[in-house]
Coordinates of C-alpha atoms and ligand atoms in Angstrom, one line a residue:
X1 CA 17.4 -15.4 17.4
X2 CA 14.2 -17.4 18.4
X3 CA 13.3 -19.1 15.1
X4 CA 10.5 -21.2 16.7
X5 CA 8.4 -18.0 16.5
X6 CA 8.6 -17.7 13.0
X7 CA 6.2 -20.1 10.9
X8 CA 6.5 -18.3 7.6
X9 CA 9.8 -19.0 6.7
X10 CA 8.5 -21.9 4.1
X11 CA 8.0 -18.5 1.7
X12 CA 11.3 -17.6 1.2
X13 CA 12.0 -21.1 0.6
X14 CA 9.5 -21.3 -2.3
X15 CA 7.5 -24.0 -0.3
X16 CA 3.2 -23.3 -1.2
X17 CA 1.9 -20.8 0.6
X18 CA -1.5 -20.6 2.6
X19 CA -3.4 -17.3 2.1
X20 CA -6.5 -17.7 4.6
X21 CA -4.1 -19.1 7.7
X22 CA -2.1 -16.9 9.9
X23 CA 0.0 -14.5 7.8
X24 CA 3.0 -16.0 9.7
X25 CA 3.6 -13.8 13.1
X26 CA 3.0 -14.9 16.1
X27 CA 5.0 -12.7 17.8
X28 CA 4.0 -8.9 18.4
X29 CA 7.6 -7.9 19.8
X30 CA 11.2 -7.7 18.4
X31 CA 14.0 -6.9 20.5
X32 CA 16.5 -5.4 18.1
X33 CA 20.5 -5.3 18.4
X34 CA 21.2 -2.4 15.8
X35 CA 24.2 -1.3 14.2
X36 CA 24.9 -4.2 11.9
X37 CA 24.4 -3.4 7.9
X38 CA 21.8 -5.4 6.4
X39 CA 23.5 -7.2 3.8
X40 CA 22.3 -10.2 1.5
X41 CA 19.1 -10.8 -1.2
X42 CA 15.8 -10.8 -0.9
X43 CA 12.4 -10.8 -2.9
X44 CA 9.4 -9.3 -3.5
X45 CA 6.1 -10.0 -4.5
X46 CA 2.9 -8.5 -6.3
X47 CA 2.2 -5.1 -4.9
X48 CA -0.2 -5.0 -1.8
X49 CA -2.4 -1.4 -3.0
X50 CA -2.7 -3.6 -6.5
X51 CA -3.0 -6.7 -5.2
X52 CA -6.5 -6.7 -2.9
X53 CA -8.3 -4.5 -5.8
X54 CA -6.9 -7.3 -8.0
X55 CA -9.1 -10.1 -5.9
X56 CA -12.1 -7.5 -6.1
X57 CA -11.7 -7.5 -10.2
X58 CA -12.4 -11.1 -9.9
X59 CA -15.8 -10.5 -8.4
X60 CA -16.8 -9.0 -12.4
X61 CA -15.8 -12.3 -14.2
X62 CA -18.5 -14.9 -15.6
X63 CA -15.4 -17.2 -15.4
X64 CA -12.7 -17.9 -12.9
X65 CA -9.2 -16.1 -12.4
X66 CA -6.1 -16.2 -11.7
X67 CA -3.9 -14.4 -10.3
X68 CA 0.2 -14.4 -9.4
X69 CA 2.4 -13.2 -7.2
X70 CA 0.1 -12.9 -4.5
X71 CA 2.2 -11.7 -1.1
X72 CA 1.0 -13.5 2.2
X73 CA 0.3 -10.4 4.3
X74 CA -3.0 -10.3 6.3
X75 CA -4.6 -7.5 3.8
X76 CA -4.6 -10.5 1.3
X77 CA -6.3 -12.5 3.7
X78 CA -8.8 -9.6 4.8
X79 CA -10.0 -9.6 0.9
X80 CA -10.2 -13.5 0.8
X81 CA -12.6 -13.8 3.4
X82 CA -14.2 -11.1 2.2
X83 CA -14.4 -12.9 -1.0
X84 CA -15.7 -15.9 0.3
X85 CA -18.0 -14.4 2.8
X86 CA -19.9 -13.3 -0.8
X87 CA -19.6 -16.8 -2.2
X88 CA -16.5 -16.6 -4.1
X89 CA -13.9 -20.2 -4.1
X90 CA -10.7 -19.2 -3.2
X91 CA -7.9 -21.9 -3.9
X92 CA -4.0 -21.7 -4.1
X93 CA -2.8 -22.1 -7.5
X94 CA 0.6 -24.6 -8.9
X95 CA 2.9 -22.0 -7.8
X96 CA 3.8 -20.5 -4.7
X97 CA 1.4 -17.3 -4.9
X98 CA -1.0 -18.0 -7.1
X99 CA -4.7 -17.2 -6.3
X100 CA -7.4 -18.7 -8.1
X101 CA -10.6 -16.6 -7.8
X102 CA -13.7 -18.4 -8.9
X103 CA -17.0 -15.8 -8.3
X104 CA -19.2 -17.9 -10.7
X105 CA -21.8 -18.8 -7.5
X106 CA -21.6 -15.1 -5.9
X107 CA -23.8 -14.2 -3.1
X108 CA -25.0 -11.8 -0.8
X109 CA -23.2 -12.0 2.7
X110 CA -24.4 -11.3 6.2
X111 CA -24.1 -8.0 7.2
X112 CA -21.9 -9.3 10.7
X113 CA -19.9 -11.7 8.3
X114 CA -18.9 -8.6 6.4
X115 CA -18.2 -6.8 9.1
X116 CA -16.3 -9.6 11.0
X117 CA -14.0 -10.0 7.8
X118 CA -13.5 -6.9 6.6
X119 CA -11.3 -6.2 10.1
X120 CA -8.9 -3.1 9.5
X121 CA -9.2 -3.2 6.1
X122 CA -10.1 0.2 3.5
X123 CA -10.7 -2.6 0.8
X124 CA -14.1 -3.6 1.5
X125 CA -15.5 0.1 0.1
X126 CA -14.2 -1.2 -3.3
X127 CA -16.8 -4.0 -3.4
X128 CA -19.8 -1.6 -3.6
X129 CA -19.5 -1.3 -7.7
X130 CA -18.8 -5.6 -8.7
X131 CA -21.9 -6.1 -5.6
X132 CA -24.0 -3.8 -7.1
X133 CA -23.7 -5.3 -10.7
X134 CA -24.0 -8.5 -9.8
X135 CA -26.4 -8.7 -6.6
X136 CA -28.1 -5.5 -7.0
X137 CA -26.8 -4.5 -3.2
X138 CA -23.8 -4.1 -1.3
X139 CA -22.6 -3.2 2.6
X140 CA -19.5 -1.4 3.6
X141 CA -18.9 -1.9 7.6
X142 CA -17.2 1.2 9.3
X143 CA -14.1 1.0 7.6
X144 CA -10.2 0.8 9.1
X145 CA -6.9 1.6 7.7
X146 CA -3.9 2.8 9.1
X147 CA -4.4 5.9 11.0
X148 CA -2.3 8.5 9.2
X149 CA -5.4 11.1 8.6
X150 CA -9.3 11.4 8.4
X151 CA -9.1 8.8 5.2
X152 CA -13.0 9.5 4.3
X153 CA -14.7 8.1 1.7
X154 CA -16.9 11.1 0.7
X155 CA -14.9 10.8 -3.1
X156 CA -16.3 7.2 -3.3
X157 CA -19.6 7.9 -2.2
X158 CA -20.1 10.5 -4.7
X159 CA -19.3 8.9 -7.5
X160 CA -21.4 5.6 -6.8
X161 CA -24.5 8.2 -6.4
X162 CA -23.3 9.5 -9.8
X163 CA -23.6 6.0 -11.0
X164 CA -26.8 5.4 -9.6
X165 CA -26.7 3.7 -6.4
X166 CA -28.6 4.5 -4.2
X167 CA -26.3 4.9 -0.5
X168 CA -28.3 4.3 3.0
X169 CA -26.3 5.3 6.4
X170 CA -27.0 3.0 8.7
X171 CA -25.9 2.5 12.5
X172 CA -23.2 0.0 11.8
X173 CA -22.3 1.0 7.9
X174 CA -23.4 1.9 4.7
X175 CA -25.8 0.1 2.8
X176 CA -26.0 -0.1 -1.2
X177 CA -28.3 -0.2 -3.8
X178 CA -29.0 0.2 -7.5
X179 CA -33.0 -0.3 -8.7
X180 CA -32.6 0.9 -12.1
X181 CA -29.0 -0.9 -12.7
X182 CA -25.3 1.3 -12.8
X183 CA -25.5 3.9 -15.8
X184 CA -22.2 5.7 -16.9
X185 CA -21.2 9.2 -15.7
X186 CA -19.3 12.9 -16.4
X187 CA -17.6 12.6 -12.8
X188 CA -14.5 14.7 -12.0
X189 CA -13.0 14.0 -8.6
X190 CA -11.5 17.4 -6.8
X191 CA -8.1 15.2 -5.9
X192 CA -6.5 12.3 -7.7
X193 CA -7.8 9.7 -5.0
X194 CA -5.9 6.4 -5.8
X195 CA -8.7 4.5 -3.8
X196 CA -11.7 6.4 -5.6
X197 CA -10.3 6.2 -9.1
X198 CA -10.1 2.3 -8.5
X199 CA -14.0 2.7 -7.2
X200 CA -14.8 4.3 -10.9
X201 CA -12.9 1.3 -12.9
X202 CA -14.8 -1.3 -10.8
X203 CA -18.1 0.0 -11.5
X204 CA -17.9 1.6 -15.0
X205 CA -16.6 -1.2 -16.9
X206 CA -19.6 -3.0 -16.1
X207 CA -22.3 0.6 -16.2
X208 CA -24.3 0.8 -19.0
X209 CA -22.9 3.6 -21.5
X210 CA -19.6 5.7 -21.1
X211 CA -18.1 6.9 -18.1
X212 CA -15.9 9.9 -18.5
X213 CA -13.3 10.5 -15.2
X214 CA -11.2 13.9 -14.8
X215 CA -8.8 14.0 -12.1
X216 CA -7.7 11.0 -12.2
X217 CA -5.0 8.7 -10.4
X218 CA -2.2 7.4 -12.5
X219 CA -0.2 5.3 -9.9
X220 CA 1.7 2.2 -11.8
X221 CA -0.7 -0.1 -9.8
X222 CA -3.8 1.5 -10.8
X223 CA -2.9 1.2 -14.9
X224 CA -2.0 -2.5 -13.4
X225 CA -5.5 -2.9 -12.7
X226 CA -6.4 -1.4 -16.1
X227 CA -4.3 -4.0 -17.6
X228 CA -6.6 -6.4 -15.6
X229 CA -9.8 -5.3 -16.7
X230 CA -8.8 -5.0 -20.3
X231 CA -7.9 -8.7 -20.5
X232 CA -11.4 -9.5 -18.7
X233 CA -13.0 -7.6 -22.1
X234 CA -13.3 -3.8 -20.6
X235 CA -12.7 -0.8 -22.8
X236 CA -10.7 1.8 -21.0
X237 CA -9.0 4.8 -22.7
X238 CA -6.3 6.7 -20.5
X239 CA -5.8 10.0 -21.9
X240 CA -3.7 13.0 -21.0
X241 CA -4.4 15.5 -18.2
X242 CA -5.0 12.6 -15.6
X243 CA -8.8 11.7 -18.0
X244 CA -9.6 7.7 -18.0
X245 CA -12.7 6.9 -20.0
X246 CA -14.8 3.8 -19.7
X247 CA -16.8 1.8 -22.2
X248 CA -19.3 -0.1 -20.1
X249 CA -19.5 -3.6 -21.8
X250 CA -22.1 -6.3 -21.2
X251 CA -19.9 -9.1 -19.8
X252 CA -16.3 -9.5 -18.6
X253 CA -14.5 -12.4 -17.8
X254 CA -12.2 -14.2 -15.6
X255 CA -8.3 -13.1 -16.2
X256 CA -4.8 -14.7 -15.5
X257 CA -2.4 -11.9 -14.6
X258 CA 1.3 -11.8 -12.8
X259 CA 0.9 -8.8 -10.4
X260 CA 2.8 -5.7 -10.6
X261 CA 5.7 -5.5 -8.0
X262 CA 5.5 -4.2 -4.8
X263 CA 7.3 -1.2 -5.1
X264 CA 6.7 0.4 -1.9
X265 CA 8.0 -2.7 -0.4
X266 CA 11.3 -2.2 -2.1
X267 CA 11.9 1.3 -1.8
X268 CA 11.3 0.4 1.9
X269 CA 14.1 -2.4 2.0
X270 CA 16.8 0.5 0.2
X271 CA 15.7 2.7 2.9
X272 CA 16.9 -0.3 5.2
X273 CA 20.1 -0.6 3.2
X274 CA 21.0 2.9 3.1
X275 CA 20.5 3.7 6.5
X276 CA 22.1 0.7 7.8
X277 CA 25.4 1.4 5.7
X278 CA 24.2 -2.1 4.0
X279 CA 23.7 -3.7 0.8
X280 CA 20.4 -5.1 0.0
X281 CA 19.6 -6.5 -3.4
X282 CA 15.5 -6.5 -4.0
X283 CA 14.7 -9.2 -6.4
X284 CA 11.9 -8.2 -8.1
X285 CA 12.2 -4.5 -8.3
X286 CA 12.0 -2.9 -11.4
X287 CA 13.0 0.7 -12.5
X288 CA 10.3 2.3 -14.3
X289 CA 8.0 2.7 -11.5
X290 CA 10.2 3.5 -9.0
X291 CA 12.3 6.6 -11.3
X292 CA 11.3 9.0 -8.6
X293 CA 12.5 7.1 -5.8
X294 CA 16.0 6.5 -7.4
X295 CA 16.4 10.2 -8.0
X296 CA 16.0 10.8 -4.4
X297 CA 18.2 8.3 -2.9
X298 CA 20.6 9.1 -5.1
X299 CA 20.7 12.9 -4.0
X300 CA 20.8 11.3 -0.3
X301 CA 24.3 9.7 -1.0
X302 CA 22.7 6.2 -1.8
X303 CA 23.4 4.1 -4.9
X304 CA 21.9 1.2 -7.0
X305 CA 22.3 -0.9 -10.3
X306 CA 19.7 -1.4 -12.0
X307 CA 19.7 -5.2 -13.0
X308 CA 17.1 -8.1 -15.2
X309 CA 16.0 -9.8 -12.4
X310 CA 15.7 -6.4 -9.4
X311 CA 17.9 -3.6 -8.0
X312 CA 20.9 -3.3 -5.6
X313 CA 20.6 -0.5 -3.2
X314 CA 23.2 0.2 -1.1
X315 CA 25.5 2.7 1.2
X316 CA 28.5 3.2 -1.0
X317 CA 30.2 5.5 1.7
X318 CA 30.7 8.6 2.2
X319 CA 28.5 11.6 4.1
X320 CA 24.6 11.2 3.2
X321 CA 23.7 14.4 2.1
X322 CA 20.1 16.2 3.0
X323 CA 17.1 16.8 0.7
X324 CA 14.1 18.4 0.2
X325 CA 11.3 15.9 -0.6
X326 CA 7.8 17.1 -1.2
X327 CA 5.3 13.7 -1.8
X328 CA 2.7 13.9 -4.0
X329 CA 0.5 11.6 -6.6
X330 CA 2.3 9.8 -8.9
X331 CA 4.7 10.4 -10.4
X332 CA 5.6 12.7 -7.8
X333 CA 7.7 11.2 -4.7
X334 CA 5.2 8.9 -2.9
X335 CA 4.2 9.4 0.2
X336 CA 4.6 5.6 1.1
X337 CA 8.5 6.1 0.8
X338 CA 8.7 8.9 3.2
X339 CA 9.1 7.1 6.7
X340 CA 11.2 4.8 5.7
X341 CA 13.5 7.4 4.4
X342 CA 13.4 9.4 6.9
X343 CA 15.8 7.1 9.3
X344 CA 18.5 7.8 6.6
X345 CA 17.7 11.7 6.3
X346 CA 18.7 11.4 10.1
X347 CA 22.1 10.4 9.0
X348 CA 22.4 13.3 6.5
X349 CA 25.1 16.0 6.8
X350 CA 22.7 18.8 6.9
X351 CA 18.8 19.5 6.9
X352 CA 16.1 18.2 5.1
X353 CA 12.4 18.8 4.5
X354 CA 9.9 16.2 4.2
X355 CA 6.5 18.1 3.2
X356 CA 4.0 15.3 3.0
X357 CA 0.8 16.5 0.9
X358 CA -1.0 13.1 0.9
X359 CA -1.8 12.6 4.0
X360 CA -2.5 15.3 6.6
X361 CA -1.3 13.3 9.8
X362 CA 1.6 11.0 8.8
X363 CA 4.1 12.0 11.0
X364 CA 3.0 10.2 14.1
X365 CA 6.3 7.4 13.7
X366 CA 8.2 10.4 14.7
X367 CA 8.0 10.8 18.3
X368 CA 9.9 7.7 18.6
X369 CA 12.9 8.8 16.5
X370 CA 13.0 11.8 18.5
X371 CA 13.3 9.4 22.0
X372 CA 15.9 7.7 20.1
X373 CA 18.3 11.0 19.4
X374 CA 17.1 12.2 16.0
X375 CA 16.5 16.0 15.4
X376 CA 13.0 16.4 14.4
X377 CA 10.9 19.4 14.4
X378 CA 7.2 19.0 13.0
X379 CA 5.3 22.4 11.5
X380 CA 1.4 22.6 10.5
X381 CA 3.4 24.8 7.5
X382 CA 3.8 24.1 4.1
X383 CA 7.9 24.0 4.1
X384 CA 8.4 21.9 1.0
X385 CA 8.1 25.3 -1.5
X386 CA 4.5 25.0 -2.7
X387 CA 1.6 25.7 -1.0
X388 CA -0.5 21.9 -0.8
X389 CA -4.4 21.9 0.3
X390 CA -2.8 21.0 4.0
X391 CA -1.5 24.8 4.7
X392 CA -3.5 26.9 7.1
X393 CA -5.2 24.4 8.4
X394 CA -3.5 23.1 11.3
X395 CA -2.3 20.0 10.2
X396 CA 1.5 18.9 11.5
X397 CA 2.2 18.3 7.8
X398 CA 5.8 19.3 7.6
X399 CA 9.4 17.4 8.9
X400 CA 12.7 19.3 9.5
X401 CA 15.1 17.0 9.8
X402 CA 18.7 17.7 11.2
X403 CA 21.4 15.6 10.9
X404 CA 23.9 13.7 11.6
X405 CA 22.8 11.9 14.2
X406 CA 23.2 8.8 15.7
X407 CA 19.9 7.0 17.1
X408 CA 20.5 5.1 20.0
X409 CA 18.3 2.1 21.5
X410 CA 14.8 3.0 23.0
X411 CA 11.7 1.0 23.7
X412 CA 9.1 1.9 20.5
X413 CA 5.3 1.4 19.7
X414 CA 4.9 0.5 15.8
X415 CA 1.7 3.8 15.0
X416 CA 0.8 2.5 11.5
X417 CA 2.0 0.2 8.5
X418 CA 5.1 2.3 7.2
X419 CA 5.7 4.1 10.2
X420 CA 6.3 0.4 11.7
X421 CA 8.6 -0.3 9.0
X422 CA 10.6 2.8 9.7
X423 CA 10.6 2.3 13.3
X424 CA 12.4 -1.3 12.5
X425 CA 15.0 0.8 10.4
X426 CA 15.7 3.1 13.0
X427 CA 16.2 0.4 15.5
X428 CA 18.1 -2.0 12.9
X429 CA 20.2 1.4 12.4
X430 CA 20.6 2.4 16.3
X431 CA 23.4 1.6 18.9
X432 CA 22.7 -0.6 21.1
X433 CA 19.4 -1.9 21.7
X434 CA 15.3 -1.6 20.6
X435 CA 12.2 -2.7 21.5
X436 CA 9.9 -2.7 19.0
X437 CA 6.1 -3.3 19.9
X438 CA 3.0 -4.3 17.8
X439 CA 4.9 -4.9 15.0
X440 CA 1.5 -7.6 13.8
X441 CA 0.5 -4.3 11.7
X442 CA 3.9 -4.7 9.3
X443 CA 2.6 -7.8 8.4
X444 CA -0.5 -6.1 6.7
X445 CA 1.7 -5.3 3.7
X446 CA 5.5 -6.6 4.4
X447 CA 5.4 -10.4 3.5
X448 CA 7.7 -12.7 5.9
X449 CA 10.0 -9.5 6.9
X450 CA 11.3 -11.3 10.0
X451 CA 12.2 -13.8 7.8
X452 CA 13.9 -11.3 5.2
X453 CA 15.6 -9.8 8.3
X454 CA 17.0 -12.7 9.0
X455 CA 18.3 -13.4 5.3
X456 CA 20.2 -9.9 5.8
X457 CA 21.4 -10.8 9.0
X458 CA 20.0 -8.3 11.7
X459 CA 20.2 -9.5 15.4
X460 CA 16.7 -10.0 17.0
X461 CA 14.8 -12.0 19.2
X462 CA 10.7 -12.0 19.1
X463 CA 8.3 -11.5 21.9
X464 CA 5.0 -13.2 23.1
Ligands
EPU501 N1 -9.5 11.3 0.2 C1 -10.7 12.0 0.5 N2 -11.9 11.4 0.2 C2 -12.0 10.2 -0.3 C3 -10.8 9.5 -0.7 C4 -9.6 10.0 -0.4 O1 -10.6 13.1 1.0 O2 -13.2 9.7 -0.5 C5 -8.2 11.9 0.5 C6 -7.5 11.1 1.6 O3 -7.9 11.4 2.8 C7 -6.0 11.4 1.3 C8 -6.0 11.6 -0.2 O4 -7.4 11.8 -0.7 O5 -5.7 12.6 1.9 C9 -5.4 10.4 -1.0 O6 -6.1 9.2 -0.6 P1 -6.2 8.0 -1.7 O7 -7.7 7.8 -1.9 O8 -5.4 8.3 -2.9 O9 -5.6 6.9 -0.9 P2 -6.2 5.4 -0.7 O10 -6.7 4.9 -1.9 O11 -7.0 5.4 0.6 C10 -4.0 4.2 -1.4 C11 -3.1 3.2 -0.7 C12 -2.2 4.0 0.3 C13 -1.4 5.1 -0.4 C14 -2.4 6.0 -1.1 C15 -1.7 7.1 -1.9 C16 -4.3 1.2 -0.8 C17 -5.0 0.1 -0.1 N3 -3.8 2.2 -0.1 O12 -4.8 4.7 -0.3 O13 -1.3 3.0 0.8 O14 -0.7 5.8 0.5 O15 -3.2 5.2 -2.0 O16 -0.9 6.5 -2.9 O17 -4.1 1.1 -2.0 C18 0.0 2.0 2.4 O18 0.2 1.1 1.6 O19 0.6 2.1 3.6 C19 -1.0 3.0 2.2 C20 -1.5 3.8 3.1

C-alpha cells in the first residue's frame, strides 16, 4: 500500500490534530484487494450529526467553549469556517480533539464568504436561530448534503417564522431577519425532523418566553445537545410523546463538553467486520445508543461483547441469516446503518427486506452491488409490513435482498456518504479486485478510515 498518500495517520497515533487543514485525503481512488477479514482495534470519536450542531451551540455563549472529541472529517471543518467567517476564534485545545470555540467578537459575514464556506454542508441552516439572536440577521446559501432525497427545509423555515423571523428568498439563498427579537412558540412539526428539532433548541433557548415542541426528535445526539445547552444555563424539559419544552433565558454561556460517540461510525465498522468474516473491536462504542443495532446484527448471525472501554463485533461463523429491517426515527433502526448492512444481508442464507422510511431515495449505492453479483431488487412499495408516508408515491423505497452471494471485484462510483462506506465493504468483502472512486465524500463523516483500514489490515493502494 502507498502510504505517502495518506497524511492523517498522526490521528491514530494521538499526535494534535489540525481541524481547518486538509481532512487528510489526498487521494480520491482506492484500488481494493477483497477477501481478507478485517481484523484488529480501532477508535472512534464524537459523533459527526452531534458534533457540527455542537460548534453552532457555541455561537449562544457570552463566554468561550470547549469542546472534545472532535473527529477530523471535512463537515467539522465546513462548520469552522463557517464559524470564523462570522467572527468566531477557533483554536485546538491540549488534547488531540479538542475545539475551543470563542464567539465573544461575533459578526456578520459576507454573503459569498458564507456561501464559499458552507460547501456541501446542511449545517449552515442551523445558524439562522444563534445569528438571529445575536446579530439580528442571518444567510443560508443554497444548501448541499448528500443526495439521498429532496432533503428540504420547509420544517425549518416554518418554525423560524413561528419564532418571528422574518425569511426573504433571494436569488442565491435565504436571507433572515428578526425586528421585534425571537418570541417563543406552540409549534408541532408533522415528522420528527432530527435537523428541525435541533433548529427549535438553537433558537428557543435564547426566545423570549416558552417554546412548546410536539413531534419531536429524540435521537441520543440530539438529548447530547440538550446536555449542551443545559450546562450553557438553558431550561429544557423533555417529556413523553416525543414533547421538548423550552424556557427562553436571558443569557447562556460558554460550555466544556466530551461529545457523544459516533455511533453511526461504529455500527458501520461491525458492518465491516461482519461482512468480512472479521473481528473489529470499536473503542469507543457504547451500548445504550446503539440497542437497536445489536438486536439486528445479532438476528443476522453477528456477535459482540459489550466491554468498558467499546464493543467487539465480529463473524463468529456459521450461515448469516436474513432479516427484515424497517428504519425509522430513533429508537427505531436508523437509517444511517442500512447501507452498510446491507453488504452482509448479501451474505445471508435467505431474503431480507430493507424498507427505508427516512429517506425516500437512499438506495442509489445499490446499482454497484448489483454489478458486483449481489441479488437486489428495488420496489417504490412499502415491503417492510407498515405502510410509511413513502407508499404510493413512486419512490424506490424498498430493498429485497437475496442471498448468499458472493460479490466479485468491479470498478465503483462512491453516490453519497454511507453508501461510499458500504461500497468499501462490498469491495473489502469481494473476490478479487475493486475500484472505488470519489471516495473524498467518506471523509465528510469517517475520520482517517484509510488509516483504520490499514490498522485492520485490508489490501489497498490509493489513486491520484
Ligand atoms: N424533512 C422535511 N422537511 C424539513 C426537514 C426534513 O421534509 O424541513 C424530511 C427529510 O426530507 C427526511 C426526513 O424529514 O425525509 C428526516 O430528515 P431529518 O431532518 O431528520 O434529517 P437531517 O437533520 O437532515 C440528520 C443527519 C442525517 C440522518 C438524519 C436522520 C445530520 C447532519 N444529518 O439529517 O445523517 O440520516 O438526521 O437521523 O445530522 C448521515 O450522517 O449520513 C446523514 C445523512
Amino acid at each position: 500500500m502507498n502510504d505517502a498518500r495518506l497524511n492523517d495517520d498522526a490521528n491514530e497515533r494521538g499526535s494534535a490534530q489540525n481541524h481547518g487543514a486538509s481532512v487528510g485525503l489526498t487521494a480520491d481512488k482506492i484500488t481494493i484487494r477483497g477477501g481478507i477479514p478485517l481484523v484488529g482495534r480501532i477508535e472512534v470519536k464524537g459523533a459527526k450529526n452531534l458534533v457540527t450542531k455542537a460548534m453552532v451551540a457555541a455561537l449562544l455563549g457570552e463566554t468561550p467553549s470547549v469542546l472534545k472529541d472532535v473527529p477530523n472529517i471535512s463537515d467539522v471543518r465546513i462548520v469552522r469556517g463557517l464559524l470564523e467567517v462570522h467572527g468566531v476564534k477557533v483554536t485546538e485545545g491540549a488534547e488531540p480533539g479538542d475545539l475551543i470555540l470563542d464567539p465573544v467578537d461575533v459578526e456578520s459575514a459576507h454573503f459569498a464568504a458564507i456561501d464559499a464556506h458552507a460547501g456541501s454542508s446542511r449545517i449552515p441552516i442551523l445558524f439562522c436561530g444563534p445569528l438571529l439572536h445575536r446579530l439580528g440577521e442571518a444567510f443560508i446559501p443554497d444548501l448541499g448534503g448528500c443526495r439521498i432525497g429532496d432533503r428540504p427545509i420547509d420544517f425549518h423555515l416554518e418554525v423560524l417564522r413561528k419564532f418571528g423571523a422574518v425569511v426573504e428568498k433571494q436569488p442565491n439563498g435565504i436571507r433572515m431577519s428578526a425586528p421585534n427579537g425571537l418570541k417563543g412558540a406552540k409549534l408541532e412539526l408533522p415528522y420528527p425532523s432530527v435537523g428541525a428539532t435541533e433548529q427549535v433548541l438553537l433558537t428557543a433557548v435564547r426566545a423570549d418566553g416558552l417554546t412548546e415542541l410536539k413531534g419531536a426528535a429524540i435521537e441520543p445526539e440530539i438529548m447530547d445537545l440538550i446536555n449542551i445547552l443545559q450546562k450553557m444555563g438553558a431550561i429544557i424539559t423533555v417529556d413523553t410523546d416525543r414533547v421538548i419544552r423550552i424556557e427562553g433565558v436571558e443569557r447562556l454561556l460558554g460550555y466544556n463538553h466530551r461529545a457523544l460517540f459516533d455511533r453511526n461510525e461504529a455500527a458501520s465498522w461491525a458492518a465491516a467486520a461482519l461482512a468480512t468474516d472479521g473481528d473489529i473491536f470499536v473503542g469507543g462504542a457504547r451500548q445504550p445508543e446503539m440497542i437497536t443495532f445489536l438486536n439486528v446484527f445479532r438476528k443476522v448471525g453477528g456477535a459482540f461483547d459489550i466491554c468498558d472501554d467499546g464493543i467487539r463485533f465480529y463473524h463468529p461463523g456459521g450461515d448469516l441469516k436474513p432479516v427484515i429491517i424497517e428504519t425509522d426515527v430513533h429508537p427505531g433502526f436508523m437509517t444511517d446503518w442500512q447501507q452498510p448492512l446491507v453488504i452482509a444481508l448479501t451474505k445471508a442464507h435467505g431474503t431480507s427486506i430493507v424498507h427505508e422510511t427516512v429517506y425516500e431515495q437512499r438506495f442509489g449505492f445499490v446499482d454497484a452491488l448489483v454489478e458486483m453479483g449481489a441479488t437486489i431488487q428495488i420496489h417504490k412499495e412499502c415491503l417492510g409490513g407498515h405502510p410509511c408516508r413513502f407508499g404510493q408515491r413512486n419512490f424506490n423505497h424498498s430493498a429485497v435482498i437475496t442471498g448468499p452471494t458472493q460479490l466479485h471485484g468491479a470498478d465503483i462510483v462512491v453516490p453519497d456518504l454511507r453508501g461510499g462506506f458500504s461500497h468499501l465493504i462490498a469491495a473489502l468483502s469481494a473476490e478479487g479486485t475493486s475500484t472505488v472512486s470519489n471516495v473524498g465524500i467518506i471523509s465528510r463523516g469517517y475520520e482517517n478510515f484509510i488509516g483504520k483500514l490499514r490498522l485492520l489490515g485490508a489490501d489497498f493502494d490509493l489513486e491520484g
